[in-house]
Amino acid sequence: MKAYTSVTAIAHPNIALVKYWGKRDEHLILPMADSLSMTLNIFPTTTTVHLTPGRTTDRVLIDGTPADDEAHRRITEFLDLIRSRTGRRDRAQVETSNTVPVGAGLASSAAGFAALALAAATAYEADLDATALSRLARRGSGSACRSIFGGFVQWHAGQPDHPDPDRGSYAEQLNDIHLDLALIAVLLATGRKPVSSREAMNRTVTTSPLFTDWLATTRDDVPAMHAALKDADLARVGFIAERNAMGMHATMESATPPVIYRTPASHQLLEHVRAMRRRGEQTWATMDAGPNVKVLCPPAAAPRIAAELAAVSGRPTAIARPGPAAALTSESC
Ligand code: 2P0
């Protein structure tokens, strides 16, 4: 294999149709339940890992600015994991550029750690197949394991009694789905979220009285969603996705202190999506760890629906379709 000192990779965010919300292992980032997502064809992150032998620290630039302490620590620890596996000591310069605001519930960490995992594994010659790469990306940010793959993706939680729990928890592309689906992101707010998803998830697991029910519902929703996608039954896909997302928010809102990502503008838009449905539109909402609302609908109707959502909210929208797997864009010596 050729040794490269500078490697660039691109990855896209993914939005879960059945959400990941709850870890059973904070260190290995092992979820309590499977989740199922769609990788988007918009909002990519591009990351270059440039090996810098002779330097004693890693350098991290995010959108041209040195990373804050927390982001620097997470990225250095992630590189340490790869260095410990490959026996390499070289420090690196990491340059990441995002096309959406970071930390606003637009899955920037999923795209970010997927691109970083691919670029860094290649630069350090870790020689990983896509499954192993998804396990590695998971260690950076759980949902990143799903952005290694394109289209529709399931993240297997793995069995709690697996002899090597790290090996049991990986993402896999679902190849039996031919549903034509669009997702409209309504960018209600692009500021950094008040509570990180990591902290919010932990607080929900440890304090929400609804958590056990949420977990049981999610465990049922993954196979139900897979079947609905396979049947190309958009109404069932939308129904399960919206109920699952609303259940996740209700569960975190019942934590102590409550985790509240939904704003009055989110609620207004959620109600509008329900009203559109009542008048016969095929629209279903989903939300992540932030105030932004995403709307599932048939692709042919997406431009018209996006225009209505933009008019109602007074905010920009972006239309996504199923997108590609993480990929290398350049390698140089
Ligand atoms: C998801 N989210 O399934 C869920 C739904 C947000 C809401 O995965 O702690 O950044 O790094 O594993 O992956 C966001 O959580 O959390 C997330 P960590 P991550 O997409």
Tab-separated table of C-alpha atoms and ligand atoms in Angstrom:
chain	number	residue	atom	x	y	z
A	1	MET	CA	0.000	0.000	0.000
A	2	LYS	CA	1.200	3.507	-0.861
A	3	ALA	CA	2.024	5.849	2.026
A	4	TYR	CA	0.288	9.217	1.805
A	5	THR	CA	1.001	12.179	4.013
A	6	SER	CA	-2.071	14.173	3.051
A	7	VAL	CA	-5.516	12.653	2.567
A	8	THR	CA	-8.856	14.364	1.964
A	9	ALA	CA	-12.265	12.741	2.434
A	10	ILE	CA	-15.856	13.915	2.062
A	11	ALA	CA	-18.901	12.681	3.995
A	12	HIS	CA	-22.544	13.712	4.221
A	13	PRO	CA	-24.784	14.047	7.264
A	14	ASN	CA	-27.470	11.490	7.961
A	15	ILE	CA	-30.881	11.990	9.511
A	16	ALA	CA	-32.298	9.136	11.569
A	17	LEU	CA	-35.814	7.931	10.699
A	18	VAL	CA	-35.603	5.900	13.917
A	19	LYS	CA	-33.416	7.742	16.391
A	20	TYR	CA	-30.375	6.841	18.470
A	21	TRP	CA	-30.921	8.351	21.915
A	22	GLY	CA	-29.234	6.537	24.780
A	23	LYS	CA	-25.855	4.855	25.282
A	24	ARG	CA	-25.060	1.726	27.240
A	25	ASP	CA	-21.326	2.493	27.158
A	26	GLU	CA	-20.100	6.100	27.149
A	27	HIS	CA	-16.476	5.219	26.400
A	28	LEU	CA	-16.989	2.838	23.471
A	29	ILE	CA	-20.113	4.772	22.360
A	30	LEU	CA	-22.378	1.744	22.297
A	31	PRO	CA	-26.082	2.510	21.887
A	32	MET	CA	-28.915	0.885	23.776
A	33	ALA	CA	-30.876	0.230	20.569
A	34	ASP	CA	-30.470	-0.008	16.797
A	35	SER	CA	-31.260	3.089	14.724
A	36	LEU	CA	-32.024	3.631	11.037
A	37	SER	CA	-31.118	6.660	8.933
A	38	MET	CA	-30.959	8.244	5.503
A	39	THR	CA	-27.648	9.728	4.385
A	40	LEU	CA	-28.288	13.075	2.689
A	41	ASN	CA	-26.928	14.377	-0.616
A	42	ILE	CA	-26.517	17.914	0.800
A	43	PHE	CA	-24.451	19.655	3.509
A	44	PRO	CA	-21.182	17.695	3.087
A	45	THR	CA	-18.125	18.003	5.303
A	46	THR	CA	-14.646	17.802	3.772
A	47	THR	CA	-11.677	16.918	5.958
A	48	THR	CA	-7.971	16.797	5.193
A	49	VAL	CA	-5.548	14.928	7.444
A	50	HIS	CA	-1.968	15.954	6.853
A	51	LEU	CA	0.666	13.994	8.790
A	52	THR	CA	3.198	16.276	10.468
A	53	PRO	CA	6.141	14.146	11.693
A	54	GLY	CA	8.329	16.075	14.083
A	55	ARG	CA	5.482	18.054	15.605
A	56	THR	CA	4.508	17.249	19.191
A	57	THR	CA	0.818	18.197	19.048
A	58	ASP	CA	-2.061	17.876	16.614
A	59	ARG	CA	-3.388	21.018	14.988
A	60	VAL	CA	-7.102	21.251	14.240
A	61	LEU	CA	-8.743	23.886	12.061
A	62	ILE	CA	-12.514	23.948	11.704
A	63	ASP	CA	-13.751	26.186	8.916
A	64	GLY	CA	-10.386	27.950	8.974
A	65	THR	CA	-10.382	28.674	12.729
A	66	PRO	CA	-8.429	26.754	15.410
A	67	ALA	CA	-10.799	24.333	17.170
A	68	ASP	CA	-11.966	25.130	20.704
A	69	ASP	CA	-10.524	23.010	23.549
A	70	GLU	CA	-13.389	20.499	23.585
A	71	ALA	CA	-13.348	19.867	19.811
A	72	HIS	CA	-9.532	19.688	19.862
A	73	ARG	CA	-9.607	17.120	22.679
A	74	ARG	CA	-12.196	14.934	20.921
A	75	ILE	CA	-10.281	14.958	17.639
A	76	THR	CA	-6.900	14.319	19.297
A	77	GLU	CA	-8.352	11.381	21.267
A	78	PHE	CA	-9.818	10.028	18.053
A	79	LEU	CA	-6.439	10.258	16.301
A	80	ASP	CA	-4.798	8.640	19.371
A	81	LEU	CA	-7.129	5.671	18.910
A	82	ILE	CA	-5.953	5.239	15.303
A	83	ARG	CA	-2.303	5.821	16.270
A	84	SER	CA	-2.503	3.208	19.028
A	85	ARG	CA	-3.944	0.670	16.597
A	86	THR	CA	-1.418	1.329	13.837
A	87	GLY	CA	1.623	1.859	16.047
A	88	ARG	CA	2.212	5.243	14.386
A	89	ARG	CA	3.259	8.296	16.356
A	90	ASP	CA	3.028	11.092	13.780
A	91	ARG	CA	0.939	14.058	14.804
A	92	ALA	CA	-1.426	15.547	12.255
A	93	GLN	CA	-2.933	18.746	11.000
A	94	VAL	CA	-6.692	18.308	10.532
A	95	GLU	CA	-8.586	20.798	8.413
A	96	THR	CA	-12.340	20.475	8.263
A	97	SER	CA	-14.789	22.511	6.270
A	98	ASN	CA	-18.503	22.268	6.849
A	99	THR	CA	-21.347	23.483	4.670
A	100	VAL	CA	-23.761	23.865	7.596
A	101	PRO	CA	-23.393	25.496	11.003
A	102	VAL	CA	-21.828	23.166	13.588
A	103	GLY	CA	-23.797	22.089	16.675
A	104	ALA	CA	-27.226	23.157	15.447
A	105	GLY	CA	-28.808	19.716	15.176
A	106	LEU	CA	-27.940	19.393	11.495
A	107	ALA	CA	-25.781	16.287	11.958
A	108	SER	CA	-22.471	18.103	11.408
A	109	SER	CA	-20.699	15.778	13.866
A	110	ALA	CA	-21.920	12.714	11.935
A	111	ALA	CA	-20.501	13.991	8.644
A	112	GLY	CA	-17.428	15.386	10.436
A	113	PHE	CA	-16.325	12.191	12.184
A	114	ALA	CA	-17.173	10.046	9.138
A	115	ALA	CA	-14.914	12.197	6.934
A	116	LEU	CA	-12.221	12.291	9.643
A	117	ALA	CA	-12.351	8.511	10.162
A	118	LEU	CA	-11.859	7.837	6.451
A	119	ALA	CA	-9.145	10.476	5.932
A	120	ALA	CA	-7.211	9.583	9.108
A	121	ALA	CA	-7.496	5.798	8.669
A	122	THR	CA	-6.102	6.205	5.141
A	123	ALA	CA	-3.327	8.593	6.201
A	124	TYR	CA	-2.239	6.289	9.050
A	125	GLU	CA	-2.635	3.186	6.823
A	126	ALA	CA	-5.105	1.496	9.146
A	127	ASP	CA	-6.416	-0.653	6.251
A	128	LEU	CA	-10.070	-0.907	7.305
A	129	ASP	CA	-13.046	-2.171	5.346
A	130	ALA	CA	-16.296	-0.159	5.426
A	131	THR	CA	-17.693	-2.063	8.422
A	132	ALA	CA	-14.534	-1.518	10.469
A	133	LEU	CA	-14.484	2.113	9.361
A	134	SER	CA	-18.044	2.552	10.646
A	135	ARG	CA	-16.982	1.128	14.020
A	136	LEU	CA	-14.083	3.559	14.095
A	137	ALA	CA	-16.287	6.560	13.157
A	138	ARG	CA	-18.678	5.524	15.946
A	139	ARG	CA	-15.922	6.173	18.482
A	140	GLY	CA	-15.824	9.824	17.383
A	141	SER	CA	-19.573	10.388	17.437
A	142	GLY	CA	-22.170	7.619	17.510
A	143	SER	CA	-24.243	8.747	14.546
A	144	ALA	CA	-21.070	9.138	12.409
A	145	CYS	CA	-20.956	5.359	11.875
A	146	ARG	CA	-24.076	5.698	9.701
A	147	SER	CA	-22.510	8.403	7.468
A	148	ILE	CA	-19.822	5.957	6.271
A	149	PHE	CA	-22.558	4.492	4.067
A	150	GLY	CA	-24.914	6.070	1.538
A	151	GLY	CA	-28.661	5.636	1.108
A	152	PHE	CA	-30.554	3.992	3.977
A	153	VAL	CA	-28.444	2.658	6.831
A	154	GLN	CA	-28.997	0.629	9.984
A	155	TRP	CA	-26.697	0.926	12.990
A	156	HIS	CA	-26.628	-2.351	14.878
A	157	ALA	CA	-26.398	-1.736	18.608
A	158	GLY	CA	-24.751	-5.137	19.191
A	159	GLN	CA	-25.484	-7.614	21.947
A	160	PRO	CA	-24.672	-6.500	25.512
A	161	ASP	CA	-23.047	-9.904	26.185
A	162	HIS	CA	-20.937	-9.859	22.988
A	163	PRO	CA	-17.396	-11.002	23.881
A	164	ASP	CA	-15.962	-7.973	22.022
A	165	PRO	CA	-18.685	-5.278	22.269
A	166	ASP	CA	-16.789	-2.880	19.984
A	167	ARG	CA	-16.944	-5.397	17.117
A	168	GLY	CA	-20.669	-5.992	17.559
A	169	SER	CA	-21.764	-2.383	17.009
A	170	TYR	CA	-21.473	-1.164	13.410
A	171	ALA	CA	-23.512	0.342	10.584
A	172	GLU	CA	-24.689	-1.406	7.450
A	173	GLN	CA	-26.285	-0.122	4.247
A	174	LEU	CA	-29.769	-1.506	3.575
A	175	ASN	CA	-29.669	-2.622	-0.037
A	176	ASP	CA	-33.279	-3.738	-0.394
A	177	ILE	CA	-34.862	-0.263	-0.427
A	178	HIS	CA	-36.058	1.509	-3.556
A	179	LEU	CA	-38.265	4.189	-2.016
A	180	ASP	CA	-38.101	7.619	-3.603
A	181	LEU	CA	-37.946	9.970	-0.623
A	182	ALA	CA	-37.153	13.647	-0.132
A	183	LEU	CA	-36.267	15.394	3.123
A	184	ILE	CA	-36.726	19.153	3.464
A	185	ALA	CA	-34.597	20.792	6.150
A	186	VAL	CA	-36.128	24.006	7.476
A	187	LEU	CA	-33.295	26.049	8.975
A	188	LEU	CA	-35.197	27.696	11.819
A	189	ALA	CA	-32.068	28.437	13.839
A	190	THR	CA	-28.403	27.874	13.142
A	191	GLY	CA	-26.858	28.863	16.482
A	192	ARG	CA	-25.061	26.355	18.699
A	193	LYS	CA	-27.470	24.236	20.773
A	194	PRO	CA	-27.756	25.057	24.502
A	195	VAL	CA	-26.951	21.483	25.631
A	196	SER	CA	-24.662	19.136	23.651
A	197	SER	CA	-26.354	15.959	22.427
A	198	ARG	CA	-23.857	13.931	24.437
A	199	GLU	CA	-24.843	15.618	27.712
A	200	ALA	CA	-28.542	15.621	26.770
A	201	MET	CA	-28.525	11.909	25.967
A	202	ASN	CA	-26.815	11.032	29.225
A	203	ARG	CA	-29.234	13.174	31.237
A	204	THR	CA	-32.207	11.526	29.500
A	205	VAL	CA	-30.958	7.995	30.227
A	206	THR	CA	-30.239	8.726	33.867
A	207	THR	CA	-33.263	10.866	34.808
A	208	SER	CA	-36.208	10.492	32.407
A	209	PRO	CA	-39.050	8.336	33.776
A	210	LEU	CA	-40.137	7.747	30.159
A	211	PHE	CA	-36.815	6.330	28.993
A	212	THR	CA	-37.697	2.627	29.301
A	213	ASP	CA	-40.830	3.075	27.202
A	214	TRP	CA	-38.905	5.126	24.624
A	215	LEU	CA	-36.372	2.317	24.310
A	216	ALA	CA	-39.036	-0.361	23.870
A	217	THR	CA	-40.789	1.719	21.173
A	218	THR	CA	-37.538	2.318	19.304
A	219	ARG	CA	-36.686	-1.369	19.353
A	220	ASP	CA	-40.041	-2.061	17.661
A	221	ASP	CA	-39.711	0.890	15.279
A	222	VAL	CA	-36.473	-0.246	13.588
A	223	PRO	CA	-37.854	-3.465	12.019
A	224	ALA	CA	-41.192	-1.727	11.327
A	225	MET	CA	-39.376	1.101	9.527
A	226	HIS	CA	-37.236	-1.325	7.537
A	227	ALA	CA	-40.376	-3.187	6.395
A	228	ALA	CA	-42.154	0.073	5.473
A	229	LEU	CA	-39.100	1.243	3.466
A	230	LYS	CA	-38.900	-2.126	1.694
A	231	ASP	CA	-42.600	-1.876	0.809
A	232	ALA	CA	-41.980	1.712	-0.414
A	233	ASP	CA	-44.912	2.690	1.813
A	234	LEU	CA	-44.256	6.399	2.331
A	235	ALA	CA	-47.230	6.901	4.650
A	236	ARG	CA	-45.973	4.197	7.037
A	237	VAL	CA	-42.396	5.487	6.830
A	238	GLY	CA	-43.589	9.006	7.641
A	239	PHE	CA	-45.893	7.889	10.447
A	240	ILE	CA	-43.195	5.845	12.213
A	241	ALA	CA	-40.523	8.536	11.702
A	242	GLU	CA	-42.675	11.348	13.101
A	243	ARG	CA	-43.912	9.328	16.067
A	244	ASN	CA	-40.367	8.192	16.869
A	245	ALA	CA	-38.949	11.747	16.746
A	246	MET	CA	-41.790	13.182	18.842
A	247	GLY	CA	-41.304	10.345	21.350
A	248	MET	CA	-37.587	11.125	21.602
A	249	HIS	CA	-38.305	14.801	22.291
A	250	ALA	CA	-41.033	14.002	24.834
A	251	THR	CA	-38.586	11.682	26.605
A	252	MET	CA	-35.759	14.226	26.790
A	253	GLU	CA	-38.205	16.949	27.821
A	254	SER	CA	-39.145	14.763	30.800
A	255	ALA	CA	-35.512	14.613	32.028
A	256	THR	CA	-34.314	16.563	35.078
A	257	PRO	CA	-33.497	19.298	34.311
A	258	PRO	CA	-35.482	19.053	31.076
A	259	VAL	CA	-33.710	19.059	27.728
A	260	ILE	CA	-35.759	21.345	25.515
A	261	TYR	CA	-34.628	21.729	21.918
A	262	ARG	CA	-38.063	22.504	20.472
A	263	THR	CA	-38.777	26.228	20.273
A	264	PRO	CA	-42.105	27.998	19.654
A	265	ALA	CA	-41.063	28.200	15.978
A	266	SER	CA	-40.481	24.412	15.922
A	267	HIS	CA	-43.950	23.789	17.396
A	268	GLN	CA	-45.567	26.161	14.928
A	269	LEU	CA	-43.958	24.331	12.024
A	270	LEU	CA	-44.785	20.889	13.428
A	271	GLU	CA	-48.418	21.971	13.634
A	272	HIS	CA	-48.261	23.273	10.058
A	273	VAL	CA	-46.917	19.918	8.831
A	274	ARG	CA	-49.853	18.171	10.544
A	275	ALA	CA	-52.266	20.692	8.991
A	276	MET	CA	-50.795	20.069	5.529
A	277	ARG	CA	-51.363	16.360	6.082
A	278	ARG	CA	-54.980	16.965	7.064
A	279	ARG	CA	-55.551	18.644	3.723
A	280	GLY	CA	-54.043	15.684	1.872
A	281	GLU	CA	-50.335	16.505	1.514
A	282	GLN	CA	-47.889	13.660	2.183
A	283	THR	CA	-45.749	15.422	4.802
A	284	TRP	CA	-44.258	14.054	8.023
A	285	ALA	CA	-41.873	15.791	10.415
A	286	THR	CA	-38.733	14.670	12.160
A	287	MET	CA	-36.382	16.577	14.489
A	288	ASP	CA	-32.950	15.970	15.984
A	289	ALA	CA	-30.980	17.508	18.840
A	290	GLY	CA	-31.863	21.084	17.908
A	291	PRO	CA	-34.817	23.292	16.990
A	292	ASN	CA	-34.760	22.604	13.247
A	293	VAL	CA	-37.596	20.687	11.612
A	294	LYS	CA	-37.068	18.245	8.747
A	295	VAL	CA	-39.995	17.188	6.599
A	296	LEU	CA	-40.297	13.907	4.710
A	297	CYS	CA	-42.302	13.993	1.475
A	298	PRO	CA	-42.435	12.598	-2.067
A	299	PRO	CA	-39.607	14.076	-4.232
A	300	ALA	CA	-41.979	15.376	-6.921
A	301	ALA	CA	-43.853	17.460	-4.337
A	302	ALA	CA	-40.720	18.667	-2.493
A	303	PRO	CA	-40.171	22.031	-4.286
A	304	ARG	CA	-43.799	23.064	-3.735
A	305	ILE	CA	-43.823	21.898	-0.093
A	306	ALA	CA	-40.448	23.528	0.603
A	307	ALA	CA	-41.748	26.832	-0.799
A	308	GLU	CA	-44.767	26.660	1.513
A	309	LEU	CA	-42.611	25.812	4.560
A	310	ALA	CA	-40.271	28.711	3.722
A	311	ALA	CA	-43.240	31.078	3.438
A	312	VAL	CA	-44.792	29.919	6.726
A	313	SER	CA	-41.537	30.025	8.714
A	314	GLY	CA	-39.818	32.926	6.955
A	315	ARG	CA	-36.675	30.799	7.001
A	316	PRO	CA	-34.532	29.089	4.326
A	317	THR	CA	-35.127	25.475	3.350
A	318	ALA	CA	-32.967	22.861	1.630
A	319	ILE	CA	-34.200	19.761	-0.191
A	320	ALA	CA	-32.237	16.547	0.268
A	321	ARG	CA	-32.429	13.116	-1.345
A	322	PRO	CA	-30.591	9.935	-0.387
A	323	GLY	CA	-26.889	10.677	-0.662
A	324	PRO	CA	-23.559	8.896	-1.168
A	325	ALA	CA	-21.158	7.012	1.087
A	326	ALA	CA	-18.091	8.718	2.542
A	327	ALA	CA	-15.350	8.875	-0.085
A	328	LEU	CA	-11.728	9.873	-0.570
A	329	THR	CA	-11.279	12.902	-2.786
A	330	SER	CA	-7.482	13.192	-2.846
A	331	GLU	CA	-4.344	11.526	-1.566
A	332	SER	CA	-0.867	12.944	-1.951
A	333	CYS	CA	2.585	12.028	-0.749
B	1	2P0	C1	-29.614	10.362	15.769
B	1	2P0	N1	-28.897	12.178	17.301
B	1	2P0	O1	-29.975	9.179	15.728
B	1	2P0	C2	-29.838	11.127	17.067
B	1	2P0	C3	-31.177	11.774	17.093
B	1	2P0	C4	-29.535	13.432	17.526
B	1	2P0	C5	-30.970	13.116	17.704
B	1	2P0	O2	-27.136	10.868	17.112
B	1	2P0	O3	-22.628	11.350	21.937
B	1	2P0	O4	-23.665	13.459	18.043
B	1	2P0	O5	-21.372	11.697	19.804
B	1	2P0	O6	-22.657	9.593	20.159
B	1	2P0	O7	-24.066	11.022	17.468
B	1	2P0	C6	-26.689	12.988	17.908
B	1	2P0	O8	-25.795	12.373	18.748
B	1	2P0	O9	-23.866	11.764	19.881
B	1	2P0	C7	-27.587	11.941	17.419
B	1	2P0	P1	-22.564	11.062	20.473
B	1	2P0	P2	-24.257	12.144	18.424
B	1	2P0	O10	-29.127	10.942	14.787
